[in-house]
Short mmCIF file of C-alpha atoms in Angstrom, two decimals:
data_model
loop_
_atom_site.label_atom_id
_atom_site.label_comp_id
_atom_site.label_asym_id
_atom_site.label_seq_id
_atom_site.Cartn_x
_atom_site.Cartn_y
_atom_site.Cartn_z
CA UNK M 201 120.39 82.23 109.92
CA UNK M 202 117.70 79.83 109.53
CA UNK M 203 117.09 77.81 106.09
CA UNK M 204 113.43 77.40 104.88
CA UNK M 205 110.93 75.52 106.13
CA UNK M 206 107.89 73.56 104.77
CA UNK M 207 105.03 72.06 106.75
CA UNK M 208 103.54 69.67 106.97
CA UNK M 209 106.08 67.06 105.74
CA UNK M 210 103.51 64.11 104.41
CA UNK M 211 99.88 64.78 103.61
CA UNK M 212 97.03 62.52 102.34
CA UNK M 213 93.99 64.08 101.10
CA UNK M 214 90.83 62.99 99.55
CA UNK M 215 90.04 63.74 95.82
CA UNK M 216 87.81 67.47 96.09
CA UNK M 217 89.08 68.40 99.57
CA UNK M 218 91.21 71.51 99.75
CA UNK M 219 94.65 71.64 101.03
CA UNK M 220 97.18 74.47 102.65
CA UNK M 221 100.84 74.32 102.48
CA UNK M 222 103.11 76.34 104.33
CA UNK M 223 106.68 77.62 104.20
CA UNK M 224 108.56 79.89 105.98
CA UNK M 225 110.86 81.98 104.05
CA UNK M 226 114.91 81.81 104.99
CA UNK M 227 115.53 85.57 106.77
CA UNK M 228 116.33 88.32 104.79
CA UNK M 229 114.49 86.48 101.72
CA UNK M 230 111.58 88.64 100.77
CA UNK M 231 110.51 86.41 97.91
CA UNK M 232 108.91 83.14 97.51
CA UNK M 233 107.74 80.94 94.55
CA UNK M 234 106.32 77.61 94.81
CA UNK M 235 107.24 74.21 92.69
CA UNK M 236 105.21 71.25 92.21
CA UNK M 237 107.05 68.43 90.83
CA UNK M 238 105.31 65.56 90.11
CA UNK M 239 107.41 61.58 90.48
CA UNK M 240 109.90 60.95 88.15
CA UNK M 241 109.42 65.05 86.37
CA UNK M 242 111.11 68.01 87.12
CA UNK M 243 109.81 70.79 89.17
CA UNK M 244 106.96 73.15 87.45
CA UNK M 245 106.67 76.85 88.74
CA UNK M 246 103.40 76.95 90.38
CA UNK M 247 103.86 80.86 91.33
CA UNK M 248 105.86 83.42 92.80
CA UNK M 249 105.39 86.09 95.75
CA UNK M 250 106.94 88.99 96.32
CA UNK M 251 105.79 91.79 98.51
CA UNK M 252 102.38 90.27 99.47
CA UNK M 253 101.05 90.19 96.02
CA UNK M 254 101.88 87.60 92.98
CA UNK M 255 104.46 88.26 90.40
CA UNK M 256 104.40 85.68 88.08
CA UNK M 257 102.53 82.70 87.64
CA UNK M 258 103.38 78.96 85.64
CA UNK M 259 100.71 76.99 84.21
CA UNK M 260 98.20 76.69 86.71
CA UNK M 261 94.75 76.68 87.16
CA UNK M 262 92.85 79.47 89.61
CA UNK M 263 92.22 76.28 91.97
CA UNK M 264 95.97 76.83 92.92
CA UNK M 265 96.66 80.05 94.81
CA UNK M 266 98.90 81.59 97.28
CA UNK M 267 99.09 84.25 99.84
CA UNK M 268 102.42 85.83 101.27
CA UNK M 269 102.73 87.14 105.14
CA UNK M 270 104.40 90.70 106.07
CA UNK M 271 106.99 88.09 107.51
CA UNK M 272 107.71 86.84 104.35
CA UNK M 273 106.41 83.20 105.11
CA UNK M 274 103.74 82.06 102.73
CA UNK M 275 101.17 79.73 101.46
CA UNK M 276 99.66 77.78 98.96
CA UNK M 277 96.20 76.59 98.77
CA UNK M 278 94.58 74.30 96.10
CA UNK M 279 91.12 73.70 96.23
CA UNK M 280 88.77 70.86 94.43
CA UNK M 281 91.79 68.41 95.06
CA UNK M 282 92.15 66.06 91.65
CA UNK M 283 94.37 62.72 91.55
CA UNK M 284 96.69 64.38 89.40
CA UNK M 285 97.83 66.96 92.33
CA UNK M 286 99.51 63.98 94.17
CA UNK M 287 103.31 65.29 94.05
CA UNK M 288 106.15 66.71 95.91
CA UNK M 289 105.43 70.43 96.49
CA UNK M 290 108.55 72.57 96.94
CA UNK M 291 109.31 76.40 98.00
CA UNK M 292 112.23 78.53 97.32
CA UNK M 293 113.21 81.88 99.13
CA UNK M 294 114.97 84.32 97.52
CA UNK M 295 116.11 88.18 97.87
CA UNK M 296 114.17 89.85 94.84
CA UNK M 297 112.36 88.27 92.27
CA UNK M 298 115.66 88.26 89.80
CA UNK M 299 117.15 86.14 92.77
CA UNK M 300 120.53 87.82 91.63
CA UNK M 301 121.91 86.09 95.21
CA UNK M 302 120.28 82.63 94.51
CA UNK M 303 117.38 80.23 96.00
CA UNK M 304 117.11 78.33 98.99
CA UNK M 305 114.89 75.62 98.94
CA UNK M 306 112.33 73.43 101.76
CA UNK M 307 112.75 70.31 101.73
CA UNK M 308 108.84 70.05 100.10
CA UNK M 309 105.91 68.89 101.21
CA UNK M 310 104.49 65.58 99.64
CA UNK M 311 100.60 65.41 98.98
CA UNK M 312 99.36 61.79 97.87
CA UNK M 313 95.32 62.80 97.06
CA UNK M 314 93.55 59.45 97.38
CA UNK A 225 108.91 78.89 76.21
CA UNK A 226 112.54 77.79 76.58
CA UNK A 227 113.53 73.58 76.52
CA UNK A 228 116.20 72.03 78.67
CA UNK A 229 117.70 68.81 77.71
CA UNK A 230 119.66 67.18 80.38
CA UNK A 231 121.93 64.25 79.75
CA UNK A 232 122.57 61.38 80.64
CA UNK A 233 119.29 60.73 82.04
CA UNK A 234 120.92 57.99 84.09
CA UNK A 235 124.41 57.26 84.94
CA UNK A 236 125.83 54.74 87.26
CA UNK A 237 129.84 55.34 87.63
CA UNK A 238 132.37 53.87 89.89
CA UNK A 239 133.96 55.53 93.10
CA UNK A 240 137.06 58.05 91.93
CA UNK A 241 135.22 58.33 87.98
CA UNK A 242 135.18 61.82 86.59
CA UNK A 243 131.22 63.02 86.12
CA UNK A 244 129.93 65.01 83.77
CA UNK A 245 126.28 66.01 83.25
CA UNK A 246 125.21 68.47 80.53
CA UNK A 247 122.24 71.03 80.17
CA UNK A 248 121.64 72.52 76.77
CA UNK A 249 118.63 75.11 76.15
CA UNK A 250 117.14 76.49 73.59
CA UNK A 251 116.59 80.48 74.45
CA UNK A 252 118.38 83.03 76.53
CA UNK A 253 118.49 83.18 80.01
CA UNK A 254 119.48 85.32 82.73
CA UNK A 255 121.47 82.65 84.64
CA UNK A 256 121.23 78.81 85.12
CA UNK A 257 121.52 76.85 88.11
CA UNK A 258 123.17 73.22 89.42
CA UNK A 259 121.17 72.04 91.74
CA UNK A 260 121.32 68.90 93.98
CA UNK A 261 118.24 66.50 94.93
CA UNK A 262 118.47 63.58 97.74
CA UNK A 263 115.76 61.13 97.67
CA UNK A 264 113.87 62.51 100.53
CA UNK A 265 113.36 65.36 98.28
CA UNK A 266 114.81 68.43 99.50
CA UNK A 267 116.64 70.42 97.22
CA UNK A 268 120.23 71.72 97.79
CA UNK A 269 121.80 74.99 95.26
CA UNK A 270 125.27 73.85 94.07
CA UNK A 271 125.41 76.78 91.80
CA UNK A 272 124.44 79.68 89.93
CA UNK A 273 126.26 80.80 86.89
CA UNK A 274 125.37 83.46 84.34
CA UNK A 275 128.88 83.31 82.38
CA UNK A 276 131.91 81.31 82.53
CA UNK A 277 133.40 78.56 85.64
CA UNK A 278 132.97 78.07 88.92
CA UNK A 279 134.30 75.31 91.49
CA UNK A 280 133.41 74.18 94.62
CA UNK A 281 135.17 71.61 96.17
CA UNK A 282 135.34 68.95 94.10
CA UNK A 283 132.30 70.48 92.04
CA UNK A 284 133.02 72.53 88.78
CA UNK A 285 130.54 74.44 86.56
CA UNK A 286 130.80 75.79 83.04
CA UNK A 287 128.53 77.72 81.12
CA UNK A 288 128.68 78.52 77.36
CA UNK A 289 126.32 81.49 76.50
CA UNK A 290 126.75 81.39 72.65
CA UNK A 291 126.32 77.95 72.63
CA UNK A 292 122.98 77.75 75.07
CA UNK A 293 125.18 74.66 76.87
CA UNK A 294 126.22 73.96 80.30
CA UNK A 295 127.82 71.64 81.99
CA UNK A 296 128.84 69.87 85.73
CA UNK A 297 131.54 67.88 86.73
CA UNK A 298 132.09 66.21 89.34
CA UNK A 299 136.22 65.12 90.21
CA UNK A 300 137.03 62.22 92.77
CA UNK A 301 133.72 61.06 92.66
CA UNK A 302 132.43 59.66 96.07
CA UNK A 303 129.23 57.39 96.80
CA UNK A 304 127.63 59.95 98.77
CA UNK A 305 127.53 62.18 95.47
CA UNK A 306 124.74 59.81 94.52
CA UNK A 307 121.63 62.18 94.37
CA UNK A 308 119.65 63.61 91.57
CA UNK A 309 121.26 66.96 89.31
CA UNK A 310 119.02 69.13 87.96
CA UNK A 311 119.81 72.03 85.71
CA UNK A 312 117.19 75.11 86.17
CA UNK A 313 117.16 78.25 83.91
CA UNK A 314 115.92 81.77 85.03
CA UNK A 315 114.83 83.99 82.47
CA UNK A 316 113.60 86.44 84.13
CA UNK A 317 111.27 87.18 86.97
CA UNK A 318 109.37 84.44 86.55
CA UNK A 319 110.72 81.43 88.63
CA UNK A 320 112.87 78.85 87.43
CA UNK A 321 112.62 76.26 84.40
CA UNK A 322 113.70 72.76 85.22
CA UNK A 323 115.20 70.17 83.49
CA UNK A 324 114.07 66.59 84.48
CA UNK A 325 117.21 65.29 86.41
CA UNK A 326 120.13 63.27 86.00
CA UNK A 327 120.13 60.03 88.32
CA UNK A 328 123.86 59.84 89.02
CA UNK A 329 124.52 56.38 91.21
CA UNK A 330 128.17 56.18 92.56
CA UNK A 331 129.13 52.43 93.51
CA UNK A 332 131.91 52.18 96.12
#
C-alpha cells in the first residue's frame, strides 16, 4: 500500500509565472483536497476533488485550480504567481469526501515565488 | 465559519513530563483530528475522534462534544516527540479547518 506522494519537493518561481503541483493519491483513496499553509500558520483548504470534478472550495481565488485523474492522482495549478503564494503546499487522500476512514497526507511541496 | 484555539502555542518540557495540548472550537463538527508535523513538513494523522478517548501508544485523545474542547496527551514523553500538533476540525464535506500548531520541544 503506497502513502501519497507530492512532486516536486522544492520549487522557485518568478512572481506572474504559473506553477503545477502534483500528488498522487494513496490507493484505494478516491478523494483529494489540497492545503496551502503559509510559515508559521496553519494549513488553509485550497480545494477538494472527488470524482474528477470539485466539491468544495476554501478561500481562493480562480487563479488557483485543480484537476483530478481517473487514477485518482491530481493537480493544482496557480497561475499569475504573487509573492504571497510562497508556502508549503500540502495534499491529503482520503476515501469519500466525509473521510469517515481518515486523511493521509504528502509530505508538501514548498514554492518560494521570487 | 468555525475558530480553533490551540494552546499552548509553545511548550518546551523535559524528557518523561506528561503533555497536554488543548483544542477548543466554537461550532459543531463532524469529527476532529490530532495530527503530527516534523519540520520538513510532512504531515502524519495521530487521530481522529468524533466522541469520547482514544490511545495509541503512549498517545491519548479526548474529545468533549458539549463542551466544543479537545484535548492530547502525551505520557513518558520522549525527545523525538518534538514536532508540531495541530488540531483540524471537519465539518462536513468541505476539507479540514486547522488550528495554528503547538510547538512542543522535548529536552533530553
Amino acid at each position: 500500500e503506497t502513502g501519497v506522494t507530492q512532486s516536486p519537493t522544492h520549487l522557485i518561481k518568478t512572481r506572474g509565472q504559473q506553477v503545477t503541483l502534483r500528488c498522487s493519491s494513496q490507493s484505494g483513496h478516491n478523494t483529494v483536497s489540497w492545503y496551502q499553509q503559509a510559515l508559521g500558520q496553519g494549513p488553509q483548504f485550497i480545494f477538494q476533488y472527488y470524482r474528477e470534478e470539485e466539491n468544495g472550495r476554501g478561500n481562493f481565488p480562480p487563479r488557483f485550480s485543480g484537476l483530478q485523474f481517473p487514477n485518482y492522482s491530481s493537480e493544482l495549478n496557480v497561475n499569475a504567481l504573487e509573492l504571497d503564494d510562497s508556502a508549503l503546499y500540502l495534499c491529503a487522500s482520503s476515501f469519500g469526501t466525509l473521510a469517515n476512514y481518515g486523511y493521509t497526507f504528502g509530505s508538501g511541496t514548498r514554492l518560494t515565488v521570487v | 465559519k468555525n475558530e480553533v484555539e490551540q494552546s499552548p502555542q509553545n511548550l518546551t518540557a523535559q524528557e518523561g513530563e506528561f503533555i497536554t495540548i488543548n483544542c477548543s472550537y466554537s461550532v459543531g463538527i463532524s469529527a476532529l483530528h490530532w495530527l503530527q508535523q516534523h519540520p520538513g513538513g510532512g504531515i502524519v494523522s495521530l487521530f481522529m475522534l468524533s466522541s469520547g478517548k482514544k490511545k495509541h501508544g503512549r498517545l491519548i485523545a479526548t474529545i468533549n462534544i458539549q463542551e466544543k474542547h479537545s484535548s492530547l496527551h502525551i505520557t513518558a514523553s520522549h525527545p523525538r516527540d518534538s514536532a508540531v500538533y495541530i488540531c483540524a476540525l471537519r465539518e462536513g464535506a468541505d476539507g479540514l479547518t486547522f488550528g495554528k500548531g503547538t510547538h512542543l520541544i522535548i529536552q533530553p
